[in-house]
CSV table of C-alpha atoms and ligand atoms in Angstrom, one decimal:
chain,number,residue,atom,x,y,z
F,1,MET,CA,108.8,109.8,118.3
F,2,LYS,CA,107.8,113.2,116.0
F,3,GLY,CA,107.1,116.0,118.6
F,4,ASN,CA,104.6,118.7,118.6
F,5,PHE,CA,106.0,122.2,117.0
F,6,ILE,CA,104.6,124.6,119.8
F,7,GLY,CA,105.8,128.6,119.4
F,8,GLY,CA,108.5,127.9,117.1
F,9,ALA,CA,110.0,124.9,118.6
F,10,TRP,CA,109.4,120.6,118.5
F,11,VAL,CA,108.5,119.6,121.7
F,12,ALA,CA,108.0,115.8,122.8
F,13,GLY,CA,104.0,115.8,124.4
F,14,ALA,CA,103.1,113.3,127.0
F,15,ARG,CA,102.3,110.7,125.9
F,16,ALA,CA,103.3,108.9,122.8
F,17,LEU,CA,101.2,107.5,120.2
F,18,PRO,CA,102.1,104.4,117.6
F,19,ASN,CA,100.5,105.3,113.7
F,20,VAL,CA,99.9,102.0,112.2
F,21,ASN,CA,98.6,101.7,108.3
F,22,PRO,CA,95.8,100.2,108.0
F,23,SER,CA,96.3,98.6,104.4
F,24,ASP,CA,98.9,96.6,106.9
F,25,THR,CA,98.8,96.0,110.4
F,26,ARG,CA,102.3,95.5,110.8
F,27,ASP,CA,104.0,98.9,109.6
F,28,LEU,CA,104.1,101.0,112.7
F,29,ILE,CA,105.1,104.2,110.6
F,30,ASP,CA,106.2,106.5,113.9
F,31,HIS,CA,105.3,107.1,117.0
F,32,TYR,CA,103.6,110.7,117.8
F,33,ALA,CA,103.0,113.3,120.4
F,34,GLN,CA,100.3,113.4,122.2
F,35,ALA,CA,100.0,116.9,123.9
F,36,ASP,CA,98.1,116.9,127.8
F,37,ALA,CA,95.7,119.5,128.6
F,38,ALA,CA,98.4,122.0,129.7
F,39,GLN,CA,100.2,121.2,126.3
F,40,ALA,CA,97.3,122.5,124.9
F,41,ARG,CA,97.5,126.0,127.2
F,42,HIS,CA,101.2,126.2,126.3
F,43,ALA,CA,100.3,126.4,122.6
F,44,VAL,CA,97.1,129.1,122.7
F,45,ASP,CA,99.9,131.0,125.5
F,46,ALA,CA,102.1,130.6,122.0
F,47,ALA,CA,99.4,131.8,119.7
F,48,ALA,CA,98.5,134.9,121.5
F,49,GLN,CA,101.4,135.9,122.1
F,50,ALA,CA,102.2,135.8,118.7
F,51,LEU,CA,99.1,136.9,117.8
F,52,PRO,CA,100.2,140.8,117.1
F,53,ALA,CA,103.2,140.5,115.5
F,54,TRP,CA,101.7,138.0,112.8
F,55,SER,CA,98.3,140.4,112.8
F,56,ALA,CA,100.2,143.5,111.3
F,57,THR,CA,102.3,141.4,108.6
F,58,SER,CA,101.7,142.9,105.8
F,59,PRO,CA,99.1,141.5,102.7
F,60,GLN,CA,102.8,140.4,100.8
F,61,GLN,CA,104.2,139.4,103.5
F,62,ARG,CA,101.7,136.1,103.9
F,63,PHE,CA,101.4,136.0,100.3
F,64,ASP,CA,105.4,134.7,100.3
F,65,VAL,CA,104.6,132.9,103.2
F,66,LEU,CA,101.6,130.3,102.0
F,67,ASP,CA,103.5,130.5,98.6
F,68,GLN,CA,106.4,129.2,99.7
F,69,VAL,CA,104.2,126.5,101.4
F,70,GLY,CA,101.9,125.6,98.3
F,71,GLY,CA,105.1,125.3,96.4
F,72,GLU,CA,106.5,122.9,98.6
F,73,LEU,CA,103.6,120.6,98.9
F,74,LEU,CA,102.9,120.7,94.8
F,75,ALA,CA,106.2,119.8,94.8
F,76,ARG,CA,106.6,116.9,97.7
F,77,ARG,CA,103.1,115.0,96.2
F,78,GLU,CA,104.5,111.8,95.5
F,79,ALA,CA,106.0,111.5,99.0
F,80,LEU,CA,103.6,113.5,100.4
F,81,GLY,CA,100.7,111.6,99.0
F,82,ASP,CA,103.1,108.2,99.9
F,83,LEU,CA,103.1,108.8,103.4
F,84,LEU,CA,98.9,110.0,103.5
F,85,ALA,CA,97.5,106.7,101.8
F,86,ARG,CA,100.2,104.9,104.1
F,87,GLU,CA,98.3,106.0,107.4
F,88,GLU,CA,94.5,106.5,105.4
F,89,GLY,CA,94.6,104.4,103.6
F,90,LYS,CA,93.1,105.9,100.6
F,91,THR,CA,94.4,105.2,97.4
F,92,LEU,CA,97.8,106.8,96.2
F,93,PRO,CA,96.5,108.5,93.1
F,94,GLU,CA,93.5,110.0,95.6
F,95,ALA,CA,96.3,110.4,98.2
F,96,ILE,CA,98.7,112.4,95.2
F,97,GLY,CA,95.4,114.3,94.3
F,98,GLU,CA,94.7,115.5,97.9
F,99,VAL,CA,98.4,116.7,98.1
F,100,VAL,CA,97.8,118.4,95.3
F,101,ARG,CA,94.2,120.0,96.5
F,102,ALA,CA,96.0,121.1,99.7
F,103,GLY,CA,99.1,122.5,97.6
F,104,GLN,CA,96.3,124.7,95.4
F,105,VAL,CA,94.1,125.7,98.9
F,106,PHE,CA,97.8,127.8,99.7
F,107,LYS,CA,98.2,129.2,96.6
F,108,PHE,CA,95.5,130.4,95.9
F,109,PHE,CA,94.4,131.8,100.0
F,110,ALA,CA,98.3,132.8,99.3
F,111,GLY,CA,96.5,135.4,96.4
F,112,GLU,CA,93.5,135.8,99.0
F,113,ALA,CA,95.8,137.6,101.2
F,114,LEU,CA,96.5,140.4,98.9
F,115,ARG,CA,92.9,140.5,97.3
F,116,LEU,CA,91.4,140.7,101.0
F,117,SER,CA,89.2,144.2,100.1
F,118,GLY,CA,86.9,146.6,102.5
F,119,GLU,CA,84.4,148.7,101.5
F,120,SER,CA,84.4,153.2,101.1
F,121,LEU,CA,80.9,154.8,101.2
F,122,ALA,CA,79.5,158.6,101.8
F,123,SER,CA,77.7,158.9,105.4
F,124,VAL,CA,74.3,159.1,105.4
F,125,ARG,CA,75.9,162.2,106.7
F,126,PRO,CA,76.7,165.5,104.9
F,127,GLY,CA,80.9,165.5,106.0
F,128,VAL,CA,81.0,161.8,107.1
F,129,THR,CA,82.4,159.0,105.2
F,130,VAL,CA,82.5,155.5,106.1
F,131,ASP,CA,84.4,153.1,105.8
F,132,ILE,CA,84.2,148.7,106.5
F,133,THR,CA,87.1,147.2,106.3
F,134,ARG,CA,87.8,143.3,108.0
F,135,GLU,CA,90.8,142.6,110.3
F,136,PRO,CA,92.2,139.0,112.6
F,137,ILE,CA,89.7,138.1,114.5
F,138,GLY,CA,92.5,136.5,116.7
F,139,VAL,CA,93.8,133.4,118.0
F,140,VAL,CA,91.9,130.0,115.9
F,141,ALA,CA,91.8,127.5,117.0
F,142,LEU,CA,91.8,124.3,114.2
F,143,ILE,CA,90.2,121.1,114.9
F,144,THR,CA,90.0,118.6,112.0
F,145,PRO,CA,88.8,114.6,111.0
F,146,TRP,CA,91.3,111.8,109.5
F,147,ASN,CA,89.4,111.3,106.6
F,148,PHE,CA,91.4,114.4,104.6
F,149,PRO,CA,94.0,114.3,106.2
F,150,ILE,CA,95.5,117.3,104.3
F,151,ALA,CA,92.9,118.8,102.5
F,152,ILE,CA,90.8,119.5,105.1
F,153,PRO,CA,93.8,120.9,107.6
F,154,ALA,CA,95.3,123.2,104.6
F,155,TRP,CA,91.7,124.6,103.7
F,156,LYS,CA,91.7,126.1,107.6
F,157,ILE,CA,95.3,126.8,108.0
F,158,ALA,CA,95.6,129.3,104.3
F,159,PRO,CA,92.7,131.3,105.4
F,160,ALA,CA,93.6,131.3,109.0
F,161,LEU,CA,97.1,132.9,108.5
F,162,ALA,CA,96.1,134.4,105.2
F,163,PHE,CA,94.0,136.8,107.1
F,164,GLY,CA,96.2,137.3,109.6
F,165,ASN,CA,95.6,135.6,113.0
F,166,THR,CA,97.5,133.1,114.6
F,167,VAL,CA,96.7,128.5,115.2
F,168,VAL,CA,96.5,126.3,117.0
F,169,PHE,CA,95.8,123.0,114.7
F,170,LYS,CA,94.1,119.5,116.4
F,171,PRO,CA,94.9,116.9,113.6
F,172,ALA,CA,92.3,113.8,114.4
F,173,GLU,CA,95.0,110.6,116.5
F,174,LEU,CA,94.4,108.7,112.9
F,175,VAL,CA,96.6,110.3,111.1
F,176,PRO,CA,99.6,112.7,112.8
F,177,GLY,CA,102.1,111.5,109.5
F,178,SER,CA,100.2,114.5,107.3
F,179,ALA,CA,99.3,116.9,109.8
F,180,TRP,CA,103.6,116.6,111.3
F,181,ALA,CA,104.8,116.3,107.4
F,182,LEU,CA,101.9,120.3,107.1
F,183,ALA,CA,103.5,121.5,110.1
F,184,GLU,CA,107.3,120.8,109.2
F,185,ILE,CA,107.3,122.9,105.6
F,186,LEU,CA,105.0,125.3,107.9
F,187,SER,CA,107.9,125.7,110.4
F,188,ARG,CA,110.3,126.7,108.1
F,189,SER,CA,107.7,129.1,105.5
F,190,GLY,CA,108.9,131.7,107.7
F,191,LEU,CA,105.6,132.4,109.7
F,192,PRO,CA,107.1,134.2,113.2
F,193,ALA,CA,107.1,131.7,115.9
F,194,GLY,CA,103.9,130.8,117.1
F,195,ALA,CA,101.8,132.1,114.5
F,196,PHE,CA,101.5,128.1,113.7
F,197,ASN,CA,101.5,125.8,116.3
F,198,LEU,CA,100.9,122.1,116.0
F,199,LEU,CA,98.9,120.1,118.9
F,200,MET,CA,98.6,115.9,118.2
F,201,GLY,CA,96.1,115.3,120.5
F,202,ARG,CA,93.1,112.7,122.1
F,203,GLY,CA,90.2,114.8,120.6
F,204,ALA,CA,88.3,114.7,124.7
F,205,GLU,CA,91.5,115.7,126.7
F,206,VAL,CA,92.6,118.4,124.7
F,207,GLY,CA,89.8,120.1,122.6
F,208,PRO,CA,88.0,121.2,126.2
F,209,ALA,CA,91.5,123.0,126.8
F,210,LEU,CA,91.4,125.1,123.7
F,211,VAL,CA,87.7,125.3,123.2
F,212,ASP,CA,87.7,126.7,126.5
F,213,ASP,CA,90.0,129.2,126.5
F,214,PRO,CA,89.0,132.9,126.3
F,215,ARG,CA,91.7,133.3,124.2
F,216,VAL,CA,90.2,131.0,121.3
F,217,ALA,CA,88.3,133.6,119.0
F,218,GLY,CA,86.9,131.0,116.9
F,219,LEU,CA,86.6,127.1,116.4
F,220,SER,CA,86.6,125.9,112.8
F,221,PHE,CA,85.8,122.3,113.0
F,222,THR,CA,85.5,119.4,110.8
F,223,GLY,CA,84.0,115.8,112.0
F,224,SER,CA,81.3,114.5,113.6
F,225,THR,CA,77.6,115.9,114.6
F,226,ALA,CA,77.5,115.0,118.1
F,227,THR,CA,80.9,116.5,118.7
F,228,GLY,CA,80.1,119.4,116.5
F,229,ARG,CA,77.2,120.3,118.6
F,230,SER,CA,79.2,120.0,122.0
F,231,LEU,CA,81.6,122.1,120.7
F,232,ALA,CA,79.1,124.8,119.7
F,233,GLN,CA,77.1,124.6,122.1
F,234,ALA,CA,81.1,125.9,124.2
F,235,CYS,CA,82.2,128.3,122.3
F,236,ALA,CA,78.3,129.9,122.4
F,237,ALA,CA,78.4,129.7,126.5
F,238,ARG,CA,81.7,132.5,125.9
F,239,GLY,CA,81.1,133.6,123.2
F,240,ALA,CA,83.2,132.9,120.5
F,241,LYS,CA,82.8,132.5,116.9
F,242,PHE,CA,82.7,129.0,115.8
F,243,GLN,CA,82.9,127.0,112.4
F,244,LEU,CA,81.2,123.4,111.7
F,245,GLU,CA,81.4,120.8,109.2
F,246,MET,CA,80.0,117.6,110.1
F,247,GLY,CA,78.1,114.3,109.2
F,248,GLY,CA,76.1,114.2,105.2
F,249,LYS,CA,73.4,111.4,104.1
F,250,ASN,CA,73.4,112.4,100.8
F,251,PRO,CA,71.6,111.4,98.2
F,252,LEU,CA,72.6,110.9,94.1
F,253,VAL,CA,69.0,110.6,92.2
F,254,VAL,CA,68.7,108.6,89.5
F,255,LEU,CA,66.2,109.2,86.9
F,256,ASP,CA,64.0,107.5,83.8
F,257,ASP,CA,66.1,109.6,82.0
F,258,ALA,CA,69.1,109.3,82.7
F,259,ASP,CA,72.7,108.4,81.2
F,260,LEU,CA,72.9,105.5,83.0
F,261,GLU,CA,77.2,104.6,82.3
F,262,LEU,CA,77.3,108.1,83.2
F,263,ALA,CA,75.1,107.4,86.8
F,264,THR,CA,77.1,104.6,87.0
F,265,HIS,CA,80.3,106.7,87.0
F,266,CYS,CA,78.2,109.0,89.4
F,267,ALA,CA,77.0,106.1,92.5
F,268,VAL,CA,80.7,104.1,92.0
F,269,GLN,CA,83.3,106.8,92.2
F,270,GLY,CA,80.5,108.9,94.4
F,271,ALA,CA,79.2,105.8,97.2
F,272,PHE,CA,82.9,104.4,97.2
F,273,PHE,CA,85.6,105.3,96.4
F,274,SER,CA,87.9,106.7,98.5
F,275,THR,CA,86.6,103.9,100.2
F,276,GLY,CA,83.2,105.6,101.1
F,277,GLN,CA,84.7,108.2,104.1
F,278,ARG,CA,83.8,111.6,102.8
F,279,CYS,CA,81.3,113.4,104.2
F,280,THR,CA,80.1,114.2,100.6
F,281,ALA,CA,79.9,110.4,99.9
F,282,SER,CA,76.6,109.3,98.1
F,283,SER,CA,75.3,107.3,100.6
F,284,ARG,CA,71.5,107.1,99.6
F,285,LEU,CA,71.1,105.6,95.7
F,286,ILE,CA,67.6,106.8,94.7
F,287,VAL,CA,66.1,105.4,91.7
F,288,THR,CA,63.2,106.0,89.7
F,289,GLN,CA,60.9,102.6,89.4
F,290,GLY,CA,61.8,102.9,85.7
F,291,VAL,CA,65.9,102.5,85.1
F,292,HIS,CA,65.5,100.5,88.7
F,293,ASP,CA,66.3,97.2,87.5
F,294,ARG,CA,68.7,97.9,85.6
F,295,PHE,CA,70.8,100.5,86.9
F,296,VAL,CA,71.2,97.4,89.7
F,297,ASP,CA,72.2,95.1,87.7
F,298,ARG,CA,75.0,97.4,86.0
F,299,LEU,CA,76.1,98.8,89.3
F,300,VAL,CA,76.6,95.0,91.0
F,301,THR,CA,78.3,94.5,88.0
F,302,ARG,CA,81.1,97.5,88.5
F,303,LEU,CA,81.5,96.4,92.2
F,304,ARG,CA,83.1,92.8,90.6
F,305,SER,CA,85.1,94.5,89.2
F,306,LEU,CA,86.6,96.9,91.9
F,307,THR,CA,90.0,95.8,93.8
F,308,VAL,CA,89.9,96.1,97.7
F,309,GLY,CA,93.6,95.8,98.6
F,310,ASP,CA,96.4,97.8,99.7
F,311,ALA,CA,96.3,101.8,99.5
F,312,ARG,CA,99.2,101.9,97.7
F,313,SER,CA,99.8,97.9,95.6
F,314,PRO,CA,98.9,99.8,91.3
F,315,GLY,CA,95.8,98.6,90.7
F,316,THR,CA,94.2,98.8,93.9
F,317,ASP,CA,90.5,100.1,93.8
F,318,LEU,CA,89.3,100.4,97.5
F,319,GLY,CA,91.8,100.9,100.4
F,320,PRO,CA,91.1,99.9,103.5
F,321,VAL,CA,89.2,101.5,105.9
F,322,VAL,CA,90.5,103.4,108.2
F,323,ASP,CA,90.9,101.6,111.6
F,324,GLU,CA,89.2,98.4,113.2
F,325,ARG,CA,87.0,100.5,114.9
F,326,GLN,CA,85.8,101.9,112.0
F,327,LEU,CA,85.3,98.6,110.9
F,328,ASP,CA,83.3,97.5,113.3
F,329,THR,CA,81.0,100.0,112.5
F,330,ASP,CA,80.7,99.2,109.1
F,331,LEU,CA,79.8,95.9,109.9
F,332,GLY,CA,77.1,96.6,112.2
F,333,HIS,CA,75.5,98.9,109.7
F,334,ILE,CA,75.3,96.3,107.3
F,335,ARG,CA,74.5,93.6,110.2
F,336,ASP,CA,71.3,95.9,111.8
F,337,ALA,CA,70.2,97.1,107.7
F,338,GLN,CA,69.7,93.0,106.9
F,339,ALA,CA,68.2,92.7,110.0
F,340,GLN,CA,65.5,95.4,108.3
F,341,GLY,CA,64.7,93.2,105.6
F,342,ALA,CA,67.6,94.9,103.6
F,343,ARG,CA,68.6,93.5,100.0
F,344,LEU,CA,72.7,92.3,99.9
F,345,ALA,CA,73.0,93.1,96.8
F,346,PHE,CA,76.4,92.6,96.2
F,347,GLY,CA,79.7,92.1,99.4
F,348,GLY,CA,79.9,93.8,102.4
F,349,GLN,CA,82.3,90.9,103.7
F,350,PRO,CA,85.4,91.8,105.3
F,351,MET,CA,88.2,90.3,104.0
F,352,ALA,CA,91.5,89.9,106.8
F,353,ARG,CA,94.4,90.0,104.3
F,354,ASP,CA,94.7,91.5,101.0
F,355,ALA,CA,95.5,89.8,97.3
F,356,ARG,CA,99.4,90.3,98.4
F,357,GLY,CA,98.4,89.4,102.3
F,358,HIS,CA,99.3,92.1,103.6
F,359,PRO,CA,96.4,92.1,107.1
F,360,GLY,CA,94.4,95.4,107.1
F,361,PHE,CA,90.5,96.0,107.7
F,362,TYR,CA,89.6,95.2,104.0
F,363,LEU,CA,85.9,95.5,103.5
F,364,GLN,CA,84.4,94.6,100.2
F,365,PRO,CA,82.2,97.2,99.3
F,366,ALA,CA,78.4,96.7,100.0
F,367,LEU,CA,75.5,97.3,98.3
F,368,PHE,CA,72.5,97.8,99.5
F,369,THR,CA,68.5,97.1,97.6
F,370,GLU,CA,65.0,96.7,98.7
F,371,THR,CA,65.0,99.3,101.3
F,372,ASP,CA,63.3,102.4,102.1
F,373,ASN,CA,64.4,105.8,103.3
F,374,THR,CA,63.1,105.3,107.3
F,375,MET,CA,65.5,102.2,108.0
F,376,ARG,CA,68.7,103.0,109.8
F,377,ILE,CA,70.7,102.5,106.8
F,378,SER,CA,69.3,105.4,105.4
F,379,ARG,CA,69.2,107.5,108.3
F,380,GLU,CA,71.9,107.5,109.5
F,381,GLU,CA,75.3,108.9,108.0
F,382,VAL,CA,78.0,104.7,107.7
F,383,PHE,CA,81.4,106.4,106.5
F,384,GLY,CA,82.7,103.7,105.2
F,385,PRO,CA,81.6,101.2,101.1
F,386,VAL,CA,78.3,100.8,102.4
F,387,ALA,CA,75.7,102.6,99.6
F,388,ASN,CA,71.5,101.6,100.0
F,389,VAL,CA,69.6,101.8,96.4
F,390,ILE,CA,65.6,103.0,97.9
F,391,ARG,CA,63.2,102.8,94.9
F,392,VAL,CA,60.3,105.8,94.2
F,393,ARG,CA,57.8,106.2,91.6
F,394,ASP,CA,59.1,109.2,90.4
F,395,TYR,CA,60.9,112.2,90.6
F,396,ASP,CA,58.5,114.2,92.6
F,397,GLU,CA,59.0,111.6,95.5
F,398,ALA,CA,62.7,110.9,94.1
F,399,LEU,CA,63.2,115.1,95.8
F,400,ALA,CA,60.9,114.0,98.2
F,401,VAL,CA,62.8,111.5,99.9
F,402,ALA,CA,66.1,113.3,98.9
F,403,ASN,CA,65.3,115.6,101.1
F,404,ASP,CA,63.6,114.0,103.6
F,405,THR,CA,66.9,113.1,105.5
F,406,PRO,CA,68.7,115.2,109.0
F,407,PHE,CA,71.4,116.2,106.7
F,408,GLY,CA,71.9,118.7,103.5
F,409,LEU,CA,75.4,118.2,102.6
F,410,SER,CA,75.7,117.4,99.0
F,411,SER,CA,72.7,116.5,96.7
F,412,GLY,CA,73.1,114.6,93.7
F,413,VAL,CA,70.8,114.1,90.3
F,414,CYS,CA,71.2,112.4,86.9
F,415,THR,CA,68.9,113.3,83.8
F,416,THR,CA,68.9,114.2,80.5
F,417,SER,CA,66.0,116.7,81.3
F,418,LEU,CA,66.6,120.8,81.6
F,419,LYS,CA,62.8,120.2,83.6
F,420,HIS,CA,63.8,118.5,86.3
F,421,ALA,CA,67.8,119.5,86.6
F,422,SER,CA,66.8,123.4,87.1
F,423,HIS,CA,64.1,122.1,90.0
F,424,PHE,CA,66.3,119.7,91.9
F,425,LYS,CA,69.0,122.6,92.1
F,426,ARG,CA,65.9,125.1,93.0
F,427,HIS,CA,64.7,122.4,95.8
F,428,ALA,CA,67.4,119.8,97.3
F,429,GLN,CA,67.6,120.9,100.9
F,430,ALA,CA,71.5,121.2,100.7
F,431,GLY,CA,75.2,122.7,100.5
F,432,MET,CA,76.0,121.8,97.5
F,433,VAL,CA,74.5,120.3,94.1
F,434,MET,CA,75.3,118.8,91.5
F,435,VAL,CA,74.1,117.5,87.6
F,436,ASN,CA,75.1,114.7,86.0
F,437,LEU,CA,78.2,114.0,88.8
F,438,PRO,CA,79.3,112.5,92.7
F,439,THR,CA,78.0,114.2,94.9
F,440,ALA,CA,81.5,114.1,96.3
F,441,GLY,CA,84.4,115.8,94.7
F,442,VAL,CA,84.5,119.8,94.5
F,443,ASP,CA,85.5,122.4,94.0
F,444,TYR,CA,89.0,124.9,96.1
F,445,HIS,CA,88.1,127.9,95.6
F,446,VAL,CA,83.8,128.6,95.4
F,447,PRO,CA,82.2,127.8,99.2
F,448,PHE,CA,81.9,124.2,100.7
F,449,GLY,CA,79.3,123.8,103.2
F,450,GLY,CA,76.0,122.1,104.0
F,451,ARG,CA,72.1,122.8,106.0
F,452,LYS,CA,71.1,121.3,108.2
F,453,ALA,CA,72.6,118.9,110.8
F,454,SER,CA,76.2,119.1,108.2
F,455,SER,CA,77.5,122.4,109.4
F,456,MET,CA,76.5,124.9,111.2
F,457,GLY,CA,78.4,128.8,110.7
F,458,ALA,CA,80.1,130.4,108.0
F,459,ARG,CA,80.9,128.3,104.6
F,460,GLU,CA,85.1,127.1,103.6
F,461,GLN,CA,86.7,127.8,101.1
F,462,GLY,CA,86.9,130.1,98.4
F,463,ARG,CA,86.5,133.9,99.2
F,464,TYR,CA,83.2,133.2,101.9
F,465,ALA,CA,86.2,132.0,103.9
F,466,ALA,CA,86.8,135.6,104.9
F,467,GLU,CA,83.0,135.1,106.4
F,468,PHE,CA,84.8,132.8,109.7
F,469,PHE,CA,88.3,133.9,109.5
F,470,THR,CA,87.3,138.1,110.0
F,471,ALA,CA,86.1,140.6,111.8
F,472,VAL,CA,84.3,143.4,110.0
F,473,LYS,CA,84.8,146.6,111.0
F,474,THR,CA,82.5,149.9,110.0
F,475,SER,CA,84.6,153.0,110.7
F,476,TYR,CA,82.8,156.9,110.8
F,477,THR,CA,84.7,159.6,110.3
F,478,PHE,CA,84.0,163.5,110.4
F,479,ALA,CA,86.5,165.5,108.6
P,1,LIG,P1,85.9,111.0,114.3
P,1,LIG,O1,83.9,109.9,114.4
P,1,LIG,O2,85.5,111.5,112.5
P,1,LIG,O3,86.8,110.7,114.9
P,1,LIG,P2,85.1,113.2,115.7
P,1,LIG,O4,83.7,114.2,115.8
P,1,LIG,O5,85.3,112.0,116.6
P,1,LIG,O6,84.5,112.5,114.3
P,1,LIG,O7,86.1,113.7,116.0
P,1,LIG,C1,86.9,114.6,115.2
P,1,LIG,C2,87.9,115.4,115.8
P,1,LIG,O8,87.0,116.2,116.7
P,1,LIG,C3,89.2,114.7,115.9
P,1,LIG,O9,89.9,115.2,115.8
P,1,LIG,C4,88.7,114.4,117.3
P,1,LIG,O10,90.5,114.2,118.0
P,1,LIG,C5,88.1,115.6,117.8
P,1,LIG,N1,87.6,115.1,119.1
P,1,LIG,C6,86.5,114.8,119.5
P,1,LIG,N2,86.3,114.6,120.4
P,1,LIG,C7,86.1,115.8,121.0
P,1,LIG,C8,86.4,116.8,122.3
P,1,LIG,N3,86.1,116.2,122.7
P,1,LIG,N4,86.9,118.1,122.3
P,1,LIG,C9,87.5,118.2,121.3
P,1,LIG,N5,87.6,117.7,120.1
P,1,LIG,C10,87.2,116.9,119.7
């Protein structure tokens, strides 16, 4: 049984939850602590007590901690990637890549601790100077989803600590293993007791204890739009800061003049890799009529060649869906799309076992054609290996359809036309725009985030992360 980490000590939870491998449901990884509301309050107590000491540390001390954590993540990428693939179901290369990303994020924010700066200006009043500085906001609650079990925690925990805040980290119930492993590394990094706390538990149970606690100054959340919005209301009601990353229904536009080989690669990578379980997944493929049939043919040929199987088996392209509930959700969307008249051009069949006979939550990637942008499959996020092709007349209609969505995270276009690429970059209603690249797959030193129902609050990552994790102070001195 793996415990929570609160106030510098490993502690049992009120209950324990088994962590099961979605590639092989006979494989039990371990049991992990589940906190109740009282334990959540203890975690906030610990973070509040640690705040004066941690917020007063020098940038060098923060650099040393974060740099060490980043170094260990990079050094142990294989073993941590194996654990991540085993509990979440993305393929081993993807999982190792994610651990590397987490290491890079810690290294980046180690440097940011040193680089945090302000401004000094002359006042409009004679003899007065104005200093603009940034301070920690205080205790922050970090709530994360299951689809990036180590990278998303890293890109919240690292800036939170870099800028002097103390942390209560609540990972998703389905992926406690990666969270625990990261906490274990942090527990040996030289942080004072209570500066970082791991609180595994059910969101509905421990969440309110975190977001309603007046000592929690800010919430950084990644997850569903419904949960995010209700947490934002709770934070707003008591004046706490919040930052939300939520769903997506990301378009990939393929124009008649696109390099079809590249467009097919972008679609397969963006829509189906990581089993489509990415908020940046290219779930709507918007294709102009001149190239539509050829693009669909190529895509189906490529999908036929993909191997769905155990996340850790060599040769697997797509791992399983994360759990039975998500598989049921995916299958429900597939059934609805068919009922609404979409044509299933490929896949969509659940498979109880992979080629090696491992029992898991396998699903063949599903591609729909003959869809329009009003169908449920075009409106709602599936969060699975499911995409639909929407045929459009021309670029203008493609852009209009791309923007006609409640979401606005990532938006892509495949084209060889500079005119269309430039116009799309300006007019796509999304936080991130990709030209001749998959909608998923981002850098770590630049801002990440969306518009509309996809995001609220300041951007994450890169130096923009300081917007959320610091408070600006303007000081006037007459001397
Ligand atoms: P998903 O559908 O991806 O699981 P959720 O929004 O339900 O999305 O979950 C994302 C994270 O939010 C998880 O860590 C989950 O435990 C947490 N969560 C869920 N419900 C609540 C809640 N009411 N309060 C706080 N956190 C919650």
